[in-house]
Amino acid sequence: MALVPVGLHHFLVLGTLLFCIGMYGALSRSNAVGILLSLELMLNGVNVIMVAFAKFIDTPQELAGQVFAIFIITVAAAEAAVGLAIVIGVYRLRNTIQVDQIDLLKG
Amino acid sequence: MPCPYKRMNVDVWLLTPEILLAIWACVVLIVDLAMPSSASRRPLLALSLLGIAGAALASFALLGTNTTSFFGMLIIDNVSVFFKLLFLLAAALVVLASETFTEHGEFTAEFYGLILFCTAALMLMASTNELMSIYLSLETSSLSLALLASWSKRELRSGEAGLKFFVLSAVSSAVLLFGMALFYGVTGRTDLRAISQVLITSSSPAALLAMSMVIAGLGFKIAAVPFQMWTPDVYEGAPTPITAYLSVASKGAGFAVVIRIFEGALLGGAIQPVWMDLFVLLSLLTMTVGNLAALLQRNLKRMLAYSSIAHVGYMLMGLAAATTFGLSSVLFYLLVYAFTNIGAFAVVTVMARYVEGEDLEQYSGLARRAPVLSAILALCLLSLAGLPPLAGFFSKLYLFWAAAERGLYATVTWGVINSAISLYYYTRVIRQMYLAEPATDSPVSVGLAPAVSLAAAALGVLAIGIFASPFIEAARGAALVITR
Amino acid sequence: MELAWLVPALPLAAFAVIGLLTLRYANLSSFINILAIGGSCAIAWMLFFRVLGGEPPFEQEIPWLALNLQTALTFGLRVDPLSAIMIALVTTVSLVIQVYSRGYLYEPAEEGEEHGERHGPATMVRDSGFARYFAFMALFTAAMLGLVLANNLLTIYIFWEGVGLGSYLLIGFWYRKPEAAAAAKKAFVTTRFGDFGFLIGILYLYMQTGTLQFARLAEMAEQGQIGSTVLTVGALLIFCGAVGKSAQFPLHVWLPDAMEGPTPVSALIHAATMVAAGVYLVARALPIFEHAPAAMLVVALIGGFTAIFAASMGLVAYDIKRVLAFSTISQLGYMMLGLGAGAIGAGMFHLFTHAFFKALLFLCAGSVIFMLHRAGAHDPVDRDPLDPPRAQDIRYMGGMWRRAPISAITMTIGALSLAGIPPLAGFWSKDDVLLATYERASQGGGIYWLLLAFALATVLMTAFYMFRVIFMTFAGEHRGPADAQHIRESPAVMTVPLMLLALPSIAAGLWGAPQLGNGFGHFLEGGRFHSSEMSVGLAGLSTLLGAVGIGLAWAMYYRRSLSPETMAARFRPIYLTLYRKYWIDELYMWLIDKFVVAVSFGINWFDQNVIDGIVNGLANAVGAIGNAIRQVQTGRIPAYALAVFLGLTVIALYAIVLHRALG
Amino acid sequence: MEIALLHLVIWLPALGALLTMLLGQGTRARGWALAFSGLALLAASWLYIRYDLRASGMQFESSFLWLAPIGSSLRLGVDGVSLPLIFLNCLLTFLAIVISWNLEHRPQLYFMLLLVLETAVSGVFASLDLFVFFLFWELELAPMYLLIGIWGGPRREYAAMKFIIYTVSGSAFMLIGILALYFFTGAGTFDLFRLAQGARALPVATQVLFFVLLYIGFAVKVPIFPFHTWLPDAHVEAPTPVSVLLAGILLKMGGYGLIRLCMTILPDAARVLVPILVTLAVINVLYGAAVALAQINGDLKKMIANSSISHMGYVILGLAALTSTGMEGAVMQMFTHGTITGLLFMMVGLVYDRTHTRMIPDMSGLAPRMPFIATTFVMAGLASLGLPGMNGFIGEFLVFIGSYSVWPIPTILSVFAIVLTAGYILWMLLRVFFGPLMPKWQDLGDATPREVFAVATLLLVIIVVGIYPSSVVDMIATGVQPIARLFA
Amino acid sequence: MTPGDVFTAIAFYLVGATTLVAGIGMVLVRNMVRSALLLVLALGGVALMYVLLSADFLAVVQLLLYIGAIMILMLFAIMLTPGQVDLPSSAPQAQRITSALTALAVGVISLFVVLSHPWRIRAAPLDIVTSERLGSLLMSTYVLPFEIASLLLTIGMIGAIVIARED
């Protein structure tokens, strides 16, 4: 993988790294909104990969990656809305969104 | 004027059930707006049922169809129709059983509407053959289920359940997406049929990683160990009708997708041995963890949650067989499982009005207070345990059978031992109901709607077992479409 | 001859009728019983005379137990001289005893008994179990009759156990007395030990020969179709049963305790039924024994040893019935000795005469006990459990000669007969046994000399202890708690049977007397009988020994010129050993308590803690694993998400790396 | 007509259960139960009479294809092995209903369960299709669980749970065994005889494996050491009529399974495994007797329960002889043990109803207060210790004579148990009924006419069969003949 | 190697580094508002990447939808949960380490796979303006997912309102 020209691999690495950083965030954040933010990063990582494939891969399904990415962004939007609604609902009842403290259900 | 979509290989009629359901959800919402706020919302229940019935009729009309549309993204065959009907059945029973839950709640119309929407999404999951549609319908259903799980807004546990379901579903679908991206990258396709043609010979690490990620992502949906962690918490916290719906419809949809991808697209491919072995491992792990964790569980809903995990383990065994018979037995199993689980949860729903929480203690001497109710719960539990001549025995039998035919003897043996162990915790509930003395003598009354739901479940548990032949034949016919 | 089946069937029917229908009617029940046994007695005598008249043996059998589709074991009876004598004997003795029982079975009225301080005569009321008694007696008799008529080992075993049952029921008749109930159980279980061997013997013989018919077995043994090992083993196993039933050493322990039953029961057990069954069995199976010299030797050894062994214990017993019991054991030893010496005639003849005089002796003892009860004999509250009840303790008797002459005379006749004083019945039969032993010994069996010495010593002892009883009971002054004034002879229903039994006790021996041609032996053994010359010397010696024994008893207990107390004190260890019956009961109790029961408690512990412990432990372990698994469900979202990714990692690693590596 | 007869025997109780459930509120249930179990008993008796003793093999056969996809048919039939047991089942259930007549605690459910149990057990004995066999086998579980669990003693829940877990674990292995047979023989059917034909072609090692799988299921039921510990617990806690059925007929399902499935289908494996079976049989006999003896200061019911273990050991011994006489003895022992132990448990129940204790040391001298009970208890005890004239002797003797020629030493060891049995039975009777009456039992009464009827009926069977064994043995002989021929 | 390539490379490395650093910062900083703003920065970087990948339409959508809508929503959420902003937003150290290790493991596996796989590269990389093409694709080939997405949005809307509404 040469540094130049920038090809598929570069973008794949970038996407993967973003995904993993987001993953780390999702695992280590204890604020529920923080987890949601990290999830966005993961989705973006996947999006980068999708779009990169769309550009570089030999495919009969033209632009499928980009279309997929559009849908992912749509889902992310809806997800954010719903997720925040739920988080606020939880906050309203418990006055906390620290996921460590939301463990009434266990065992 | 001819339909413009005809030209583009689009047959909207194939989507009638889903469209009908979505429209009907809107109708329910609109009717609710038109009703005076003080009026009883009970008519909405009937209205929702009407919509479900219409969708079921429309689905029936599709029976025997075997076609694809929407550029190959929509697939209508008997398996998809089977799943559609299964989800509609679950929706109907859950709506019926939820009368007790909704009678004091607000947003009744939205509750029903969301169930209808969600059912439509699940039905789409079962009949798409393309990664984007799968992802989108899966997300749709997940989002609506997360919302439904946190529906009891004053209930601490409900909100927590919703949050857990939401976060974990988002995490899982991110993983699933990564897997789909890799599939797309490896094959250049998002269409499952096309993917399968490419993968027939390839077993590159990328394909394997993609497959692993898809398993992980769908593992969440079907609650296979180790992706099951959310299950007991969410099942416990969610409103009971939603728990039933989760355990049957959502799980069923997960299986529908697993079947489409693994039993359809990846069948016969170069990576088949890998996922077959993985399924066996997951199956062993899942059934063991589910059963052992349920063993001493005192909360009935949690116990049923663990039990449902164990049942996923059994079904994975059927999928691991990767044969027509294996697939058909999984379909049959899902059908039986739907009846039994909904029956069990329906009892819990009805009982919610009379007891505090779901601790087994609360069910002491229920047989004295509500003989029919306890008998139905007992039947459902024994069926889950796989005791003949109940339906659960036959479904499990066919499953083990299929696995045995494939030579998975050790797995089957372990499964049988697991079934024996599982009897312990199911029996504990029966013991509590029949053997313990009731704390109070007040009788339990069951409304008409839950009664219908309970009766249907009981009938299913009793009859499907004894008259299993036609069901099994139908399942086999459906399965043939996929594995052919 | 076809009526033979009626002989056991009639009493059996009486048992059924009384048991099912007439338990509430005491008199009626006893009459039914007497009628039935009387009827079977009549038939038995008829059969006896027919056989005596020379009719050939009669066999009758029906298939009874199918072993498979081809073969079935039969249930059959056989009337031949041996069984003819036995049925006549059994029915007769039994009939007499039944009649006697009608008088005997009364008890002092209950009131006041609790305090134990009552004096004077008691009101005798009919025992509450009167009808039940006659039912059991009928069953017992029926079983014995079936046993003697049986023509094969299976049939004999069936009735054999029936006899055991009858004895169990009758010994435990007064089941409210713990001693009686315990004695009944002891009798049954002890004889079961013997039956264990007997049953194995049956299985063994059947496997080896394929038949259980006595006639067929005898034939095969004669023709040498059965190996000698088989014969020996089979004979010894069968003998195990006889040892149990006939109370031979070492299974004799039940018989002294069996005294707890009503005295007529003891009479029946000791005379004609139960204990006779063992001897009869050996006699019946003698063709097998005869071809197994080793088995014969064992029979003789056990018999000879038991004779002297039991007699020695009889020397010091105080319970009138217990003395008789020891004498029975001892006499049974004689019979065994006779059989073991190869003389079926001698053994059976002694059985025959013994039946009469032993029945007589017991009935007399019963009569004495009855009189004492009626006169108000009662036990002090603090009676030593080793001591017999006062009404049976010869130390508390005496002086009854004048008050109960019939009992006294008849009992003395019986005692003389038992002591072997000519010309009473016992003399002839005992002499037969001695003679047989002598002949066997002179044929070169060294050990038989010893047995002969045993037998002779036993004669002495027997005479001594019998007359010890006679003198202590009837002579001198009354020493008992009962008011001597109230002692009077038993009613006629009891004394008449005594007198009836006295007759054969005197005369029955003549049938087997060599001088008169030994009709008994000829009849029993037919052509095979070899009559032996009566040895005057041997007869004289035994008579002399008997007389010495009587004299010794006279000296010690009548004249009191030798103080028994001093003797007892001087030979205290011996006295104690005898009095405590060689501590064999204690040994057995110890074995049972410390061994069998301890082992079973050990196994029980093992069952509860190890077997069940493993099961419960396994269940608990599974539950613990389940709980451990649930610990993973911490309820925390990050942990759950972590599980997803860890799972993904593992799956991916497996799919990409491991699966290929594993092939 | 005759085919219908067998179906009547099986389905009448089920119909009765349905009617009891629908129409039998409160104590009305007992009437329905009595009527239908009575009808079933009549049908069974008629079947018994109509049985053709000259023919061996199955009679009254019928078959309906039922689960076509797996090739299972509802195939029923009886032979000399199963018919006596079916009759016993009908008889004991009928009597169990009679002695439960005054039950006040939830009678409707109770009688319904008894009837379901009857159908299940009859079905097990009559099934010639292994799948149907298994269904009936499992059908018995839930009623038994509830019967012990609801109407049992203080530790009923533990006992009921133990019962069901043991049995289900066992039957899980059995199911695996049945399926394994199905797959490996390739017969494509669950038909007993077709499977048997197919199984002979399998390698012996495979047969042994299958035998062991089936065996575990049956061994739990019999029960054979070391799978026996559920039995004393279940018996101690179960109510009297349930104990009667449990000991009287349910244990026999295990023995029946061994002879009908293990021996018939896998004779080669049986030949290989008999040494182990014999060892276990002897252990059962002596071990059970020893544990029973150890209860002499303990629970009366536990003693009888352990004596059951001991006596069922004879069944195994007889089977392991692999001779026609031994098998005949084994089946006969099952029949006789069913009647005797049923009666014994009935008697224990009658005593318990009066004294409300089962601890042997707490009782003494009860006989004068309850002469009938004492008498019949003694008779039952005597029958149990194998007294000739009672049917217990017949079974034991046949077993002994059948097995002695093959296994002399084990047979001798087993015969020794007759001494032990006499010991503990008589000792127990002694302590319970004889000796001085305890003042606290002064006011106890004897059996009621209803109880007398139940007890006397069983006693009648015991004695009639004891005196005239051909009434049962001849039939059994026809039944075991074809099976024994496999080993000839 | 054309100057265009060099320019692209420079842009890629600059923007990529920024994006990664912003991402890392986003998951590490304690304050939730800063975390959200760093995410905005990362998302912006991704938008520029879309431009480099010939996805102009996507870049616009990214800017408008993500940064415009989603992030505002997020910030709202952060503001609506007062008291939660400055709480320790990371889990205890042990959990952070396991998380890091897991992320590393998944990252190593994924990187190994994506770098080692022989991707079938097309002859001429996509280099057109895609907006119009995308529009027509969404309305034709991808009409089914498009419809499902609309269902998704409807549900999200209704549900979010119901759940978030105060009683």
Coordinates of C-alpha atoms in Angstrom, one line a residue, chain C residues 208-468:
Chain C
Q208 CA -29.5 -81.0 37.6
T209 CA -32.2 -83.6 37.2
G210 CA -35.1 -81.9 35.5
T211 CA -37.6 -83.3 37.9
L212 CA -38.9 -82.6 41.4
Q213 CA -40.9 -85.8 41.8
F214 CA -39.7 -87.8 44.7
A215 CA -40.4 -91.1 43.0
R216 CA -38.6 -90.0 39.9
L217 CA -35.7 -88.7 41.9
A218 CA -35.4 -91.9 43.9
E219 CA -35.5 -93.9 40.7
M220 CA -32.8 -91.8 39.1
A221 CA -30.7 -91.9 42.3
E222 CA -31.0 -95.7 42.4
Q223 CA -30.1 -96.1 38.8
G224 CA -27.1 -93.9 39.2
Q225 CA -28.3 -91.3 36.8
I226 CA -27.4 -88.5 39.2
G227 CA -23.8 -87.8 40.0
S228 CA -22.7 -88.3 43.6
T229 CA -21.7 -84.6 43.9
V230 CA -25.2 -83.6 42.9
L231 CA -26.7 -86.0 45.3
T232 CA -24.6 -84.8 48.1
V233 CA -25.1 -81.1 47.5
G234 CA -28.8 -81.6 46.8
A235 CA -29.2 -83.7 50.0
L236 CA -27.4 -81.2 52.1
L237 CA -29.4 -78.3 50.8
I238 CA -32.6 -80.1 51.5
F239 CA -31.3 -80.9 54.9
C240 CA -30.9 -77.2 55.6
G241 CA -34.6 -76.9 55.4
A242 CA -35.0 -79.9 57.8
V243 CA -32.5 -78.3 60.2
G244 CA -34.6 -75.2 60.4
K245 CA -38.0 -76.8 60.7
S246 CA -36.9 -79.6 63.0
A247 CA -35.0 -77.1 65.2
Q248 CA -31.7 -78.9 64.8
F249 CA -28.5 -77.2 65.9
P250 CA -27.7 -74.4 64.9
L251 CA -31.2 -73.3 64.0
H252 CA -32.8 -74.7 67.2
V253 CA -33.2 -71.3 68.9
W254 CA -36.7 -70.7 67.8
L255 CA -38.3 -73.7 69.4
P256 CA -37.8 -72.9 73.1
D257 CA -39.2 -69.5 72.5
A258 CA -42.1 -71.0 70.6
M259 CA -43.5 -71.9 74.1
E260 CA -45.1 -68.5 74.0
G261 CA -48.0 -69.9 72.1
P262 CA -50.9 -71.6 73.8
T263 CA -49.9 -75.0 75.2
P264 CA -52.0 -77.1 72.8
V265 CA -50.2 -75.3 70.0
S266 CA -46.9 -76.4 71.4
A267 CA -48.3 -79.9 71.7
L268 CA -49.2 -79.8 68.0
I269 CA -45.9 -78.2 66.9
H270 CA -43.8 -80.6 69.0
A271 CA -45.7 -83.7 68.4
A272 CA -47.0 -84.2 64.9
T273 CA -46.6 -81.1 62.9
M274 CA -43.9 -78.5 62.2
V275 CA -40.9 -80.1 63.8
A276 CA -41.8 -83.5 62.5
A277 CA -41.8 -81.9 59.0
G278 CA -38.1 -81.7 58.9
V279 CA -37.6 -85.3 59.9
Y280 CA -40.3 -86.3 57.5
L281 CA -38.6 -84.4 54.7
V282 CA -35.4 -86.2 55.2
A283 CA -37.3 -89.5 55.4
R284 CA -39.1 -88.7 52.2
A285 CA -35.9 -87.7 50.4
L286 CA -33.9 -90.5 51.9
P287 CA -33.3 -92.2 48.6
I288 CA -31.3 -89.2 47.7
F289 CA -29.5 -89.2 51.0
E290 CA -28.8 -92.8 50.9
H291 CA -26.6 -92.4 47.8
A292 CA -24.8 -89.5 49.4
P293 CA -22.8 -90.9 52.4
A294 CA -21.3 -87.6 53.2
A295 CA -24.8 -86.1 53.5
M296 CA -25.9 -89.0 55.7
L297 CA -23.0 -88.4 58.0
V298 CA -23.9 -84.8 58.3
V299 CA -27.4 -85.7 59.1
A300 CA -26.3 -88.1 61.8
L301 CA -23.8 -85.7 63.2
I302 CA -26.2 -82.9 63.5
G303 CA -28.8 -85.2 64.9
G304 CA -26.5 -86.8 67.4
F305 CA -25.1 -83.6 68.5
T306 CA -28.4 -81.8 68.8
A307 CA -29.7 -84.7 70.9
I308 CA -27.2 -84.3 73.6
F309 CA -26.8 -80.6 73.2
A310 CA -30.5 -79.9 73.7
A311 CA -30.8 -82.4 76.5
S312 CA -28.1 -80.6 78.4
M313 CA -30.1 -77.4 78.3
G314 CA -33.1 -79.2 79.4
L315 CA -31.4 -80.2 82.6
V316 CA -31.6 -76.8 84.2
A317 CA -34.6 -75.2 82.7
Y318 CA -37.4 -74.2 85.0
D319 CA -40.2 -73.6 82.6
I320 CA -42.2 -76.7 82.4
K321 CA -42.8 -76.2 78.7
R322 CA -39.3 -75.2 78.0
V323 CA -38.0 -78.5 79.4
L324 CA -40.4 -80.2 77.1
A325 CA -39.2 -78.1 74.2
F326 CA -35.6 -79.0 74.8
S327 CA -36.6 -82.6 75.0
T328 CA -38.3 -82.2 71.7
I329 CA -35.2 -80.8 70.1
S330 CA -33.2 -83.6 71.6
Q331 CA -35.6 -86.3 70.5
L332 CA -35.6 -84.8 67.0
G333 CA -31.9 -85.1 67.1
Y334 CA -32.5 -88.8 67.8
M335 CA -34.7 -89.1 64.8
M336 CA -32.2 -87.4 62.6
L337 CA -29.5 -89.7 64.0
G338 CA -31.7 -92.6 63.1
L339 CA -32.2 -91.4 59.6
G340 CA -28.5 -90.5 59.3
A341 CA -27.7 -94.0 60.3
G342 CA -29.6 -95.1 57.3
A343 CA -32.6 -96.4 59.1
I344 CA -35.7 -94.8 57.8
G345 CA -37.7 -97.1 59.9
A346 CA -36.0 -96.2 63.1
G347 CA -36.2 -92.5 62.6
M348 CA -39.8 -92.6 61.5
F349 CA -40.8 -95.0 64.2
H350 CA -39.4 -92.7 66.8
L351 CA -41.2 -89.8 65.2
F352 CA -44.4 -91.9 65.4
T353 CA -44.2 -92.8 69.0
H354 CA -42.7 -89.5 70.0
A355 CA -45.8 -87.8 68.5
F356 CA -48.0 -89.5 71.0
F357 CA -46.1 -89.1 74.2
K358 CA -44.9 -85.6 73.4
A359 CA -48.4 -84.5 72.7
L360 CA -49.4 -86.1 75.9
L361 CA -46.7 -84.4 77.8
F362 CA -47.5 -81.0 76.5
L363 CA -51.2 -81.4 77.1
C364 CA -50.4 -82.5 80.6
A365 CA -48.2 -79.5 81.1
G366 CA -51.0 -77.4 79.6
S367 CA -53.4 -79.0 82.0
V368 CA -51.1 -78.1 84.9
I369 CA -50.7 -74.5 83.7
F370 CA -54.5 -74.3 83.2
M371 CA -55.1 -75.4 86.7
L372 CA -52.6 -73.0 88.1
H373 CA -54.1 -70.1 86.1
R374 CA -57.5 -71.1 87.3
A375 CA -56.3 -71.2 90.8
G376 CA -55.1 -67.7 90.4
A377 CA -51.4 -68.0 89.7
H378 CA -50.1 -64.6 88.7
D379 CA -46.8 -63.0 88.0
P380 CA -45.2 -60.5 90.2
V381 CA -44.7 -57.2 88.6
D382 CA -40.9 -57.4 89.0
R383 CA -40.5 -60.9 87.5
D384 CA -37.0 -61.4 86.1
P385 CA -37.4 -61.5 82.4
L386 CA -35.2 -64.6 82.3
D387 CA -37.6 -66.4 84.5
P388 CA -40.6 -68.2 83.1
P389 CA -44.1 -67.0 84.1
R390 CA -45.1 -68.3 87.5
A391 CA -47.7 -70.6 86.2
Q392 CA -45.1 -72.4 84.1
D393 CA -42.2 -72.3 86.6
I394 CA -41.7 -75.7 88.2
R395 CA -40.1 -74.0 91.1
Y396 CA -43.5 -72.6 92.0
M397 CA -45.4 -75.9 91.6
G398 CA -45.4 -79.1 93.6
G399 CA -48.0 -81.1 95.4
M400 CA -50.3 -81.4 92.5
W401 CA -50.3 -85.1 92.5
R402 CA -53.3 -85.4 94.8
R403 CA -55.2 -82.6 93.3
A404 CA -54.9 -83.6 89.7
P405 CA -54.4 -87.3 89.5
I406 CA -55.3 -87.8 85.9
S407 CA -52.8 -85.2 84.7
A408 CA -50.2 -86.5 87.0
I409 CA -50.6 -90.1 86.0
T410 CA -50.8 -89.5 82.3
M411 CA -47.8 -87.2 82.5
T412 CA -45.8 -89.7 84.3
I413 CA -46.7 -92.2 81.6
G414 CA -45.5 -89.8 79.0
A415 CA -42.3 -89.2 80.9
L416 CA -41.6 -92.8 81.3
S417 CA -42.2 -93.3 77.7
L418 CA -39.9 -90.5 76.8
A419 CA -37.3 -91.8 79.2
G420 CA -37.4 -95.1 77.3
I421 CA -38.6 -97.4 80.0
P422 CA -39.9 -100.6 78.6
P423 CA -42.4 -101.5 77.5
L424 CA -43.7 -98.1 76.8
A425 CA -43.7 -96.8 73.3
G426 CA -40.6 -94.7 73.7
F427 CA -38.5 -97.6 74.6
W428 CA -39.0 -99.4 71.4
S429 CA -38.5 -96.5 69.1
K430 CA -35.5 -95.2 71.0
D431 CA -34.0 -98.6 71.0
D432 CA -34.5 -98.8 67.2
V433 CA -32.5 -95.6 66.8
L434 CA -29.7 -96.8 69.1
L435 CA -29.6 -100.0 67.3
A436 CA -29.4 -98.5 64.0
T437 CA -26.6 -96.3 65.2
Y438 CA -24.9 -99.2 66.7
E439 CA -25.1 -101.2 63.5
R440 CA -23.9 -98.3 61.5
A441 CA -21.0 -97.9 63.9
S442 CA -20.1 -101.5 63.8
Q443 CA -20.0 -101.4 60.1
G444 CA -16.9 -99.3 60.5
G445 CA -18.0 -95.7 61.0
G446 CA -15.7 -94.5 63.8
I447 CA -17.6 -91.3 64.3
Y448 CA -20.8 -93.2 64.7
W449 CA -19.4 -94.7 68.0
L450 CA -19.2 -91.2 69.3
L451 CA -22.7 -90.5 68.2
L452 CA -23.9 -93.7 69.9
A453 CA -22.2 -92.4 73.1
F454 CA -24.0 -89.2 72.7
A455 CA -27.3 -91.0 72.3
L456 CA -26.8 -93.0 75.3
A457 CA -25.8 -90.0 77.4
T458 CA -28.9 -88.3 76.2
V459 CA -31.0 -91.2 77.5
L460 CA -29.6 -90.6 80.9
M461 CA -30.2 -86.8 80.7
T462 CA -33.7 -87.2 79.3
A463 CA -34.8 -89.5 82.1
F464 CA -33.3 -87.1 84.6
Y465 CA -34.8 -83.9 83.4
M466 CA -38.2 -85.4 82.7
F467 CA -38.5 -86.8 86.2
R468 CA -37.0 -83.6 87.6

